[in-house]
Amino acid sequence: MNIFQLDGEDIPFRAGQTVMQAATRHGVYIPHLCWHPDFAAHGSCKLCTVKVNGRFGSACTLEAQPGMNVENRTTELDDKRRTMLQMFFVEGNHFCPSCEKSGNCALQATAYELKMMSPHFDMFYPDRPVDASHPDVLLDFNRCIMCSLCVTASREVDGKHVFAMGGRGILGRRIHINSESGKLADTDFALTDRAASICPVGVILEKRRGFAVPIGERKYDKSPISAQVKEKAP
Amino acid sequence: MTFELETASAPETLRRVAIDPVSRVEGHGKVTILLDDSNRVHQVRLHIVEFRGFEKFIQGRPYWEVPVMVQRLCGICPVSHHLAASKALDMMLGVRQLTPTAEKIRRLMHYGQILQSHALHFFHLASPDLLFGFGSDLAQRNIVGVAAAHPEIARKGVLLRKFGQEVIRMTAGKRVHGTGSVPGGVNKSLAPEERAALLKDIYQMVAWSRDAVGMVRQLFEQNLAEYNAFGRFRAAGMCLVRSDGAMDLYHGGLRARDVEGKTLFDHFDYGRYWDVIAEDVKPWSYMKFPFFKSLGPEGGSYRVGPLTRVTQCDSIPTPLADHEREEFMAYDGGSVTGATLGYHWARMIEMLHAAENIKDLLHDDDISGHDLMATGTRQERGVGVIEAPRGTLIHHYRVDENDLVIRANLIVSTTHNNQAMNTAVREVAKQYLDGVEITEGLLNHIEIAIRAFDPCLSCATHALGQMPLEVAIVGADGTVIDAATRDHRGLVREIQKIRAIT
């Protein structure tokens, strides 16, 4: 069987699997935001950066090879990840205290996992109006981390091409809605779409459902994000 | 309209003494006093830098986010904002009647809030003045001093508050800033083990709440003349009452009485509160001054909170608290019902009422039900009113067809009491400060009058002991003649004889 080393642990893998896929299947958590097991790796958030034989690489795009020595949860790497998380937080408007995704949010759970105590950097406070035009779905772009998962899911699973990435620069780049008006109401987007449930943060939300799940029963109330990878491993 | 001692005729000729910030209240406020060369008081104003901005920045947000967001106004009684917003959005959703479980869980949450907030205020913030004396040793006049001299009283205060917070945690999910109440209902009921845990302690809480009422009564008995006269003034009042006129802190119609006790309106539908209440503005204050429309801004100010609720209701629907209300109303021929310090007595009666209500609800199986949400026909706007620990709290929202809030208006308890608190400090200034040399102990009298109202000036943080305070004496030409400071340990670094300076 093919084996590589991850933080000193033997990780078996099949040919063609990435480091992320093999580690996740084995129940080992590598911090990430833009990667989703159902879709091809995007490699954009860089949170899953690991060190392979002394060199940096993205675990979600790096194909596993026999004999690799991969460093993952080292102090050096987690420090860098924490800094990247802080950048994510200041680039958007992430107000966890009143966010209905709190407790179910991968960004928040990752920040807890990496013990992020403050945003550290000055907040950008970008102006990102919400799109509440759709009868069933609210889009709150304030929380978008540009992971592109909604773009991929809408295109590859739903076959609708509702979302697209566009614009340039930290403040200019954003998700666009593929309709003449630019509003979600003028697309064929539906609550049953795969893209409607793919967002790891609080952008794509079912309307009138916020805070339906009590504190203590939300996804990440039960166990930390790293433990959940272990629990789900076959 | 300018009230007596509100605005001096020639302020440029007077000296200014400031209490900034006022200590042992929630948040930051200051009092400014203008004195002439003979130390006669010409102007007294209570300034409060209230929360600003919530009404604006919830515009454009989805309505279901509002109960969770607006409770961040405060860390002491967030449940009040949480519930008032939920009630307003119930109305917006057309929900006229919650499910029995939802209504009882919300009430349980609210009574937990009343219990913990009243316990916090009385034991931690007010009791040092009452137990040690208004002008007593500064080093002792704080909760640490109470814990040293009266450990059993301090312990009860801490544990009563803790119990109230546990009720909130089990109904809202967290002790502070939970998410339990949602528009149309609640998101959880009580598990059997949660009920059992609360039932284990509730009888002790009821007993301690009775003790607290007795303690305030005893304080009045020992100092009746001073307590009755302290900052006394005649005031109109407003509160919610149940359909039968009984006290109901969660829901009811508005009842208002003028200074003579004559009813101005009763069982008024709060959904049209703007027909009976308006707000005045003053150039010297950031906070508005609400008044009864029928009496106008000049004579229409009123007060809210425990003293008004206990004296204006026809009864209290829990037996121990109702007995204490009758005792309170009859005491010394009813004289205490008009005393500013009567707030403390009334507050403890309400704490007892909250404890009794919690006990009754814990025995009601509806609080463990599973039918949590109700629906209705959507409206354009909603108004929610609740009797928060400090008084009547009004939330009013308009929501557009896309579910976003387009307008919000909040009138919080402390705003209703703005004029009443200003009047109380002016009365105290006349009684204690007029024509005498000002000392720290005398300035504390001003703060005691403010504390009686338990104003919620901002949010949760309280220093144990004295908060910093600075008093500056400014000459007619604007120069600072002298200043005295009190540090975080309550130590006064310098205070000079004002007469000697002038």
XYZ file of C-alpha atoms in Angstrom:
736
model
C 0.000 0.000 0.000
C 1.142 3.564 -0.731
C 2.073 5.474 2.402
C 3.238 9.002 3.204
C 4.062 10.573 6.506
C 1.875 13.378 7.924
C 3.202 14.886 11.162
C 4.919 11.541 11.787
C 1.794 9.454 11.163
C 1.513 6.938 8.322
C -1.212 7.983 5.868
C -2.251 5.357 3.294
C -3.440 6.614 -0.082
C -4.549 5.450 -3.485
C -2.797 6.587 -6.615
C -4.155 9.947 -7.775
C -5.374 11.096 -4.370
C -4.229 14.450 -3.075
C -2.634 14.903 0.330
C -5.908 16.493 1.510
C -8.075 13.646 0.244
C -5.873 10.981 1.769
C -5.534 12.781 5.112
C -9.278 13.479 5.360
C -10.136 9.874 4.525
C -7.737 8.818 7.270
C -9.420 11.206 9.769
C -6.629 13.778 9.923
C -7.674 17.430 9.711
C -5.793 19.828 7.489
C -7.256 23.346 7.918
C -9.033 24.501 4.756
C -11.896 26.657 3.520
C -12.205 26.474 -0.275
C -11.795 22.707 -0.575
C -14.865 20.471 -0.560
C -14.690 16.682 -0.905
C -17.396 16.647 -3.588
C -15.583 18.979 -5.979
C -12.258 19.384 -7.691
C -9.738 21.381 -5.684
C -9.659 25.125 -6.242
C -6.422 25.850 -4.400
C -7.274 29.483 -3.700
C -7.591 30.004 0.036
C -4.105 28.628 0.805
C -5.159 27.713 4.315
C -4.248 24.089 3.636
C -0.633 24.990 2.937
C 1.618 22.229 4.242
C 5.363 21.626 4.043
C 6.416 18.664 1.932
C 10.021 17.657 2.278
C 10.744 21.213 3.429
C 8.817 23.024 0.667
C 5.413 24.738 0.871
C 2.475 23.359 -1.103
C -1.325 23.290 -1.048
C -2.538 19.985 0.384
C -5.716 20.156 -1.695
C -3.875 20.211 -5.034
C -0.723 18.282 -4.164
C -0.836 14.705 -5.331
C 0.271 12.256 -2.661
C 3.452 10.358 -3.360
C 5.008 7.427 -1.527
C 7.567 8.454 1.052
C 6.490 12.100 1.278
C 7.226 13.741 4.621
C 4.391 16.237 5.171
C 4.291 18.772 7.996
C 0.768 19.961 8.858
C -0.084 21.189 12.367
C 3.280 22.681 13.212
C 3.565 25.951 15.113
C 5.083 27.594 12.048
C 2.256 26.560 9.702
C -0.564 27.262 12.154
C 0.892 30.716 12.812
C 0.762 31.438 9.093
C -2.755 30.019 8.831
C -3.892 32.194 11.710
C -2.547 35.248 9.937
C -4.371 34.259 6.738
C -7.578 33.788 8.737
C -7.180 37.235 10.213
C -6.936 38.597 6.680
C -10.155 36.779 5.756
C -11.907 38.346 8.719
C -10.809 41.928 8.029
C -11.454 41.769 4.287
C -15.150 41.103 4.827
C -17.722 42.136 7.400
C -17.816 39.162 9.735
C -19.905 40.002 12.801
C -20.266 36.616 14.473
C -22.368 37.888 17.438
C -25.399 38.541 15.232
C -24.665 36.146 12.362
C -27.177 33.337 11.936
C -24.413 31.066 10.608
C -22.571 31.306 13.921
C -21.978 27.791 15.233
C -22.392 26.369 11.720
C -19.698 28.434 10.024
C -16.462 26.877 8.771
C -14.614 30.204 8.972
C -15.583 30.670 12.613
C -14.873 27.032 13.463
C -11.457 27.234 11.808
C -10.685 30.405 13.734
C -11.526 28.605 16.973
C -9.436 25.623 15.866
C -6.438 27.832 15.209
C -7.021 29.866 18.370
C -7.448 33.161 16.589
C -8.105 35.660 19.380
C -8.480 38.905 17.396
C -8.531 40.176 13.800
C -5.152 41.844 14.439
C -5.306 43.910 11.224
C -7.411 47.005 10.626
C -10.871 46.165 9.324
C -11.572 47.021 5.670
C -15.327 47.433 6.168
C -16.120 46.877 2.479
C -19.502 48.046 1.221
C -21.299 44.870 0.157
C -25.092 45.302 -0.007
C -27.181 42.202 0.570
C -29.342 40.710 -2.188
C -32.730 39.921 -0.651
C -34.609 39.891 -3.950
C -35.157 36.123 -4.087
C -38.289 34.922 -2.265
C -36.544 32.041 -0.521
C -32.854 32.908 -0.334
C -30.885 35.806 1.106
C -27.401 36.579 -0.172
C -25.297 38.391 2.399
C -22.078 39.156 0.553
C -20.568 40.743 3.667
C -19.397 37.290 4.690
C -18.084 36.024 1.344
C -14.564 34.578 1.421
C -14.398 34.027 -2.373
C -14.055 30.262 -2.068
C -15.976 29.791 -5.356
C -17.785 26.707 -4.119
C -21.166 28.207 -5.088
C -19.822 28.941 -8.574
C -18.647 25.351 -8.971
C -21.759 23.736 -7.502
C -24.144 25.810 -9.590
C -22.189 25.074 -12.754
C -21.271 21.439 -12.250
C -24.182 20.028 -10.249
C -27.118 22.348 -10.887
C -26.137 23.203 -14.463
C -27.349 26.763 -13.954
C -24.291 29.043 -13.879
C -25.983 31.355 -11.370
C -22.750 32.632 -9.790
C -19.450 33.893 -11.163
C -16.344 35.492 -9.741
C -15.530 38.935 -11.138
C -13.749 42.217 -10.489
C -10.201 42.932 -9.450
C -8.435 43.727 -6.230
C -9.332 43.035 -2.625
C -12.297 45.382 -2.616
C -13.313 44.926 -6.256
C -13.377 41.162 -6.526
C -16.708 39.652 -5.643
C -19.383 37.143 -6.549
C -21.598 38.248 -9.425
C -25.096 37.017 -10.165
C -25.654 35.846 -13.699
C -28.774 37.847 -14.583
C -29.360 41.046 -16.469
C -30.368 42.892 -13.305
C -27.608 41.286 -11.281
C -30.269 40.144 -8.808
C -30.809 36.569 -7.661
C -34.569 36.917 -8.152
C -33.978 37.144 -11.906
C -32.202 33.782 -12.095
C -33.621 30.273 -11.928
C -31.863 29.662 -8.612
C -33.844 27.445 -6.226
C -33.514 26.516 -2.582
C -33.131 22.895 -3.636
C -30.016 23.646 -5.708
C -26.758 22.120 -4.534
C -25.293 25.640 -4.563
C -27.882 26.725 -1.984
C -26.327 24.534 0.696
C -22.640 24.644 -0.248
C -21.566 27.962 1.307
C -19.115 27.341 4.166
C -19.866 30.776 5.645
C -23.034 32.867 5.962
C -23.605 34.173 2.428
C -26.262 31.889 0.942
C -29.038 31.599 3.506
C -32.525 30.196 3.505
C -34.818 33.047 4.392
C -36.835 33.123 7.624
C -34.878 30.217 9.104
C -32.176 32.086 11.013
C -31.485 30.954 14.586
C -33.897 28.015 14.294
C -31.279 25.702 15.816
C -30.564 26.478 19.481
C -27.109 27.078 20.865
C -25.657 23.729 21.872
C -27.108 21.868 18.894
C -25.343 23.675 16.070
C -22.780 21.843 13.967
C -19.652 23.059 15.686
C -21.160 23.266 19.205
C -20.797 19.515 19.480
C -17.138 19.101 18.629
C -14.361 21.145 17.030
C -13.917 21.073 13.277
C -10.784 18.920 13.535
C -12.553 16.307 15.673
C -15.405 16.116 13.177
C -12.985 15.037 10.429
C -11.822 12.251 12.678
C -15.388 11.251 13.572
C -16.405 11.047 9.915
C -13.432 8.965 8.807
C -14.440 5.486 7.617
C -39.901 74.366 28.477
C -37.172 74.635 31.076
C -37.613 72.963 34.433
C -36.437 74.435 37.710
C -32.622 74.256 37.928
C -32.397 72.950 34.357
C -30.845 76.073 32.833
C -29.143 78.874 34.747
C -29.827 82.421 33.610
C -26.179 83.498 33.527
C -24.062 80.350 33.378
C -20.913 82.231 32.401
C -20.743 83.715 35.906
C -21.001 80.354 37.681
C -18.606 77.602 38.683
C -19.062 74.129 37.261
C -18.732 70.915 39.232
C -18.913 67.701 37.259
C -19.434 64.116 38.405
C -17.992 62.296 35.448
C -18.594 59.424 35.191
C -21.394 58.600 37.599
C -20.338 55.375 39.283
C -22.135 52.130 40.165
C -24.636 52.507 37.345
C -24.620 50.649 34.064
C -22.418 52.570 31.671
C -21.331 56.164 31.542
C -23.159 59.290 32.535
C -22.155 62.563 34.100
C -23.739 65.238 36.213
C -22.852 68.894 35.910
C -23.687 71.389 38.620
C -23.353 75.162 38.300
C -22.793 77.080 41.538
C -22.426 80.745 42.372
C -19.896 82.288 44.746
C -22.075 81.388 47.705
C -22.327 77.761 46.576
C -25.976 78.210 45.720
C -27.062 75.712 43.084
C -28.299 77.288 39.839
C -28.216 74.427 37.365
C -28.081 70.635 37.555
C -28.089 68.343 34.550
C -27.725 64.613 34.132
C -26.061 63.857 30.810
C -26.135 60.384 29.349
C -24.217 59.303 26.306
C -26.797 56.781 25.199
C -26.327 54.016 22.710
C -26.482 55.480 19.254
C -26.682 53.820 15.919
C -28.633 50.585 16.402
C -31.758 52.069 14.874
C -29.682 52.952 11.817
C -27.478 49.961 11.312
C -30.208 47.360 11.552
C -31.795 49.005 8.537
C -31.195 46.739 5.566
C -30.744 43.644 7.734
C -33.078 40.618 7.583
C -35.768 40.780 10.251
C -34.958 37.400 11.823
C -31.515 38.708 12.722
C -32.912 41.636 14.712
C -33.685 39.972 18.102
C -30.132 38.646 18.246
C -28.487 41.818 17.019
C -30.344 44.454 19.044
C -29.773 42.667 22.343
C -26.136 43.738 21.963
C -27.364 47.131 23.131
C -26.722 45.844 26.593
C -24.960 43.155 28.560
C -27.084 43.532 31.696
C -30.580 43.095 30.330
C -30.116 41.872 26.750
C -33.076 39.523 27.234
C -35.369 42.564 27.354
C -34.253 43.732 23.923
C -34.239 40.156 22.659
C -37.870 39.715 23.715
C -39.150 43.169 22.791
C -37.745 42.735 19.288
C -39.226 39.234 19.056
C -42.621 40.534 20.139
C -42.493 43.302 17.561
C -41.619 40.798 14.843
C -44.338 38.397 16.056
C -46.739 41.208 15.276
C -45.085 41.814 11.910
C -45.521 38.114 11.092
C -49.162 38.332 12.120
C -48.668 35.965 15.054
C -51.251 37.096 17.571
C -50.873 34.144 19.896
C -47.713 32.147 20.540
C -47.857 28.450 21.295
C -48.199 27.791 25.060
C -44.649 26.436 25.176
C -43.192 29.448 23.366
C -45.022 31.964 25.541
C -44.016 30.221 28.766
C -40.395 29.764 27.737
C -40.191 33.455 26.873
C -41.779 34.378 30.192
C -39.370 32.103 32.017
C -36.475 33.792 30.233
C -37.862 37.200 31.123
C -38.381 36.411 34.809
C -34.852 35.002 34.950
C -33.737 38.321 33.561
C -35.751 40.354 36.088
C -34.329 38.238 38.911
C -30.696 38.533 37.902
C -30.858 42.207 36.972
C -32.673 43.311 40.127
C -30.305 41.223 42.265
C -27.305 42.734 40.534
C -28.563 46.252 41.005
C -29.637 46.001 44.594
C -26.848 43.912 46.062
C -23.896 44.987 43.949
C -24.666 48.584 43.038
C -27.104 50.105 45.533
C -26.629 48.248 48.799
C -23.268 49.865 49.697
C -24.997 53.275 49.975
C -27.899 51.895 51.961
C -25.973 49.628 54.316
C -23.122 51.995 55.146
C -24.807 55.391 54.763
C -24.939 57.929 51.967
C -21.797 59.789 52.997
C -19.978 56.875 54.609
C -16.330 55.926 54.307
C -15.496 55.795 50.631
C -13.097 52.884 51.046
C -15.905 50.713 52.374
C -18.787 51.920 50.191
C -18.626 49.215 47.519
C -19.514 45.553 47.012
C -16.180 44.439 48.477
C -17.060 46.388 51.607
C -20.476 44.717 51.689
C -18.851 41.298 51.308
C -16.523 42.051 54.222
C -19.112 43.544 56.589
C -22.180 41.538 55.548
C -20.908 38.347 53.870
C -24.278 36.597 54.012
C -26.024 39.451 52.207
C -23.332 39.582 49.528
C -23.503 35.815 49.079
C -27.261 35.883 48.563
C -26.862 38.648 46.003
C -24.295 36.693 44.032
C -26.283 33.433 44.106
C -29.614 35.080 43.237
C -28.000 36.629 40.194
C -26.336 33.356 39.274
C -29.662 31.528 39.423
C -31.319 34.101 37.169
C -28.511 33.718 34.686
C -28.931 29.945 34.714
C -32.622 30.377 33.860
C -31.558 32.568 30.949
C -28.911 30.073 29.819
C -31.386 27.206 29.750
C -34.019 29.161 27.844
C -31.820 31.278 25.559
C -28.751 29.057 25.128
C -26.297 31.417 26.815
C -26.216 33.459 30.020
C -25.657 36.622 28.014
C -26.716 37.206 24.406
C -28.496 33.950 23.651
C -30.702 33.142 20.660
C -33.701 31.385 22.242
C -36.462 33.754 21.160
C -37.147 33.979 17.432
C -39.908 35.817 15.558
C -42.989 33.643 15.951
C -41.793 31.608 18.920
C -38.717 30.049 20.476
C -36.059 27.598 19.298
C -35.959 25.386 22.373
C -37.909 24.250 25.381
C -36.578 22.974 28.680
C -35.170 19.465 28.939
C -36.239 17.409 31.994
C -32.773 17.632 33.523
C -32.779 21.416 33.109
C -36.116 21.702 34.912
C -34.871 19.462 37.691
C -31.722 21.523 38.149
C -33.686 24.763 38.479
C -36.385 23.233 40.683
C -33.709 22.145 43.123
C -32.801 25.754 43.944
C -35.911 27.817 43.225
C -37.438 27.549 46.698
C -34.247 28.957 48.198
C -34.384 31.801 45.683
C -37.963 32.629 46.655
C -36.959 32.645 50.335
C -33.939 34.869 49.710
C -36.049 37.238 47.620
C -38.463 37.564 50.556
C -35.500 38.297 52.801
C -34.395 41.022 50.408
C -37.798 42.716 50.599
C -37.573 42.551 54.375
C -34.104 44.031 54.297
C -35.223 47.089 52.321
C -38.188 47.528 54.615
C -35.867 47.450 57.587
C -33.647 50.080 56.002
C -36.680 52.306 55.532
C -37.777 51.754 59.117
C -34.361 52.834 60.358
C -34.192 55.963 58.194
C -37.781 56.743 57.296
C -37.629 60.531 57.337
C -34.454 60.743 55.270
C -35.431 58.000 52.831
C -38.867 59.484 52.272
C -37.584 63.000 51.661
C -34.537 62.062 49.604
C -34.944 63.383 46.047
C -38.690 63.240 46.438
C -40.892 64.707 43.734
C -44.326 64.082 42.310
C -44.288 62.178 39.069
C -46.615 60.727 36.481
C -46.022 57.135 35.494
C -46.530 54.522 32.805
C -46.360 50.738 32.700
C -47.938 47.661 31.169
C -50.767 45.964 33.056
C -52.662 42.763 32.425
C -56.274 42.911 31.196
C -57.492 42.653 34.796
C -55.150 45.422 35.931
C -52.655 43.081 37.554
C -48.904 43.378 37.096
C -47.619 41.665 33.956
C -44.006 42.286 33.048
C -44.163 40.414 29.734
C -47.345 41.601 28.056
C -50.363 43.831 28.489
C -51.845 47.228 27.754
C -50.353 50.584 28.682
C -51.589 52.324 31.818
C -50.622 55.928 32.582
C -51.440 58.138 35.517
C -50.666 61.817 36.091
C -49.034 63.311 39.189
C -52.385 63.353 40.990
C -52.885 59.663 40.297
C -55.601 60.331 37.731
C -55.707 57.808 34.896
C -54.652 59.286 31.559
C -55.080 56.092 29.564
C -55.571 52.470 30.506
C -55.204 49.157 28.687
C -54.020 51.180 25.722
C -52.940 49.084 22.742
C -49.184 49.611 22.572
C -49.302 48.935 18.849
C -50.194 52.626 18.537
C -47.960 54.024 21.259
C -47.250 57.086 19.145
C -50.823 58.268 19.721
C -50.072 58.835 23.417
C -46.302 59.361 23.634
C -43.998 61.809 21.876
C -40.377 62.738 22.411
C -38.933 66.193 23.095
C -35.332 67.210 22.471
C -33.099 69.521 24.503
C -30.062 71.294 23.094
C -27.855 70.121 25.977
C -28.604 66.401 25.892
C -28.090 63.581 23.402
C -31.060 61.746 24.905
C -34.657 62.538 24.087
C -37.283 63.437 26.669
C -40.502 61.422 26.181
C -43.796 62.929 27.347
C -47.508 62.175 27.304
C -49.005 63.903 24.297
C -52.162 64.848 26.171
C -50.141 66.854 28.700
C -47.508 68.258 26.335
C -43.738 68.502 26.818
C -44.053 70.961 29.691
C -46.092 68.814 32.022
C -46.117 65.429 30.380
C -42.924 63.821 31.616
C -43.292 60.572 33.490
C -41.336 57.792 35.064
C -41.273 54.061 34.490
C -39.825 51.047 36.258
C -40.414 49.129 39.492
C -41.858 51.982 41.569
C -44.388 52.880 38.886
C -45.291 49.251 38.179
C -45.819 48.295 41.811
C -47.849 51.398 42.617
C -49.935 51.482 39.423
C -50.939 47.835 39.167
C -54.115 46.682 40.911
C -52.456 43.552 42.239
C -49.523 41.231 41.719
C -50.540 37.764 40.545
C -48.210 35.857 42.849
C -49.213 35.647 46.528
C -45.998 36.536 48.364
C -45.199 39.502 46.164
C -48.792 40.716 46.325
C -48.692 40.597 50.100
C -45.489 42.615 50.058
C -47.075 45.097 47.636
C -49.962 45.627 50.039
C -47.520 46.183 52.899
C -45.545 48.611 50.792
C -48.593 50.584 49.709
C -49.885 50.858 53.282
C -46.571 51.539 55.009
C -46.549 54.872 56.877
C -49.835 55.829 55.290
C -48.514 55.234 51.802
C -45.748 57.806 52.078
C -43.084 55.489 50.638
C -44.923 55.078 47.349
C -43.817 58.577 46.338
C -40.230 58.341 47.554
C -37.436 58.109 45.013
C -35.754 55.504 47.212
C -39.022 53.587 47.161
C -37.678 52.232 43.865
C -35.434 49.890 45.845
C -38.315 48.470 47.856
C -40.480 48.065 44.759
C -37.575 46.457 42.916
C -37.205 43.769 45.546
C -40.955 43.104 45.481
C -40.603 42.534 41.746
C -37.644 40.247 42.304
C -39.838 38.175 44.620
C -42.579 38.193 41.979
C -40.072 36.957 39.375
C -38.866 34.165 41.655
C -42.447 33.055 42.350
C -43.253 33.099 38.652
C -40.176 31.012 37.863
C -41.273 28.497 40.486
C -44.769 28.257 38.998
C -43.491 27.926 35.435
C -41.042 25.192 36.410
C -44.041 23.153 37.543
C -45.853 23.711 34.235
C -45.303 20.898 31.719
C -45.794 23.300 28.812
C -42.202 24.480 29.276
C -41.056 21.072 28.056
C -43.406 21.018 25.068
C -42.331 20.660 21.457
C -44.731 23.003 19.673
C -42.464 26.010 19.448
C -43.539 28.155 16.500
C -46.722 29.907 15.379
C -47.561 31.538 12.055
C -49.839 34.308 10.862
C -50.567 36.741 8.084
C -47.689 39.046 7.392
C -47.986 42.756 8.287
C -45.846 45.683 7.251
C -44.760 46.624 10.734
C -44.705 45.467 14.306
C -44.432 46.968 17.763
C -43.187 45.060 20.779
C -43.396 46.376 24.334
C -42.109 44.685 27.431
C -41.530 45.717 31.027
C -37.750 45.446 31.228
C -36.104 45.502 34.667
C -35.710 49.265 34.375
C -39.094 50.010 32.854
C -41.165 50.073 29.710
C -39.201 49.147 26.599
C -40.592 49.851 23.133
C -39.330 48.308 19.872
C -40.925 49.273 16.574
C -39.925 47.962 13.139
C -41.061 48.222 9.536
C -40.039 45.407 7.216
C -40.186 45.475 3.413
C -41.457 42.786 1.036
C -37.925 41.337 0.760
C -37.754 40.720 4.538
C -35.348 43.588 5.246
C -35.840 46.117 8.038
C -36.441 49.573 6.611
C -37.205 51.487 9.794
C -36.610 50.978 13.488
C -37.479 52.979 16.560
C -36.431 51.965 20.058
C -37.505 53.834 23.197
C -35.617 52.314 26.108
C -36.522 52.485 29.786
C -33.818 54.921 30.727
C -35.049 57.330 28.065
C -38.532 57.340 29.601
C -36.911 58.148 32.930
C -34.708 60.935 31.583
C -36.712 63.842 32.953
C -37.515 62.002 36.184
C -33.828 61.360 36.886
C -32.977 64.975 36.135
C -35.708 66.114 38.524
C -34.486 63.733 41.224
C -30.888 64.966 41.077
C -32.084 68.575 41.148
C -34.134 67.852 44.250
C -31.134 66.250 45.901
C -28.920 69.162 44.877
C -31.385 71.570 46.481
C -31.639 69.445 49.615
C -27.990 68.649 50.207
C -25.655 70.781 48.093
C -27.225 74.214 48.101
C -25.097 76.744 49.972
C -22.682 74.283 51.528
C -19.151 73.204 50.829
C -19.160 70.243 48.482
C -17.481 67.038 49.574
C -17.192 63.624 48.008
C -19.843 62.310 50.373
C -22.289 65.011 49.302
C -21.623 64.345 45.635
C -22.423 60.704 46.290
C -25.944 61.815 47.255
C -26.446 62.872 43.649
C -25.326 59.464 42.467
C -27.615 57.713 44.947
C -30.602 59.491 43.398
C -29.549 58.317 39.941
C -28.885 54.773 41.143
C -32.417 54.531 42.530
C -33.635 54.427 38.921
C -31.081 51.736 38.015
C -30.374 53.494 34.729
C -28.924 51.401 31.954
C -26.451 53.853 30.531
C -24.495 51.360 28.542
C -23.571 47.742 28.879
C -22.272 45.058 31.117
C -18.982 45.969 32.679
C -18.813 47.069 36.262
C -15.694 47.683 38.236
C -15.818 46.100 41.650
C -15.813 49.087 43.929
C -15.560 52.662 42.798
C -15.261 53.616 39.198
C -12.965 56.559 38.436
C -14.495 59.970 39.028
C -13.280 63.466 38.431
C -14.702 66.680 39.798
C -13.459 69.895 38.232
C -14.175 73.405 39.437
C -14.104 75.850 36.567
C -13.997 79.593 37.122
C -16.159 82.124 35.351
C -13.386 82.682 32.801
C -13.296 78.992 31.948
C -10.075 78.137 33.754
C -9.942 75.102 35.989
C -9.543 76.352 39.538
C -9.237 72.972 41.152
C -9.881 69.324 40.515
C -10.340 66.307 42.680
C -9.970 62.785 41.346
C -11.051 59.427 42.578
C -9.085 56.521 41.199
C -10.211 52.996 40.401
C -9.583 51.977 44.000
C -11.935 54.657 45.221
C -9.202 56.812 46.686
C -9.639 60.572 46.465
C -6.298 62.099 45.603
C -7.123 65.735 46.195
C -10.161 67.692 47.196
C -9.866 71.266 48.342
C -12.238 73.574 50.083
C -14.177 75.203 47.341
C -14.929 78.244 49.456
C -11.263 78.779 50.081
C -10.492 78.798 46.383
C -13.218 81.196 45.418
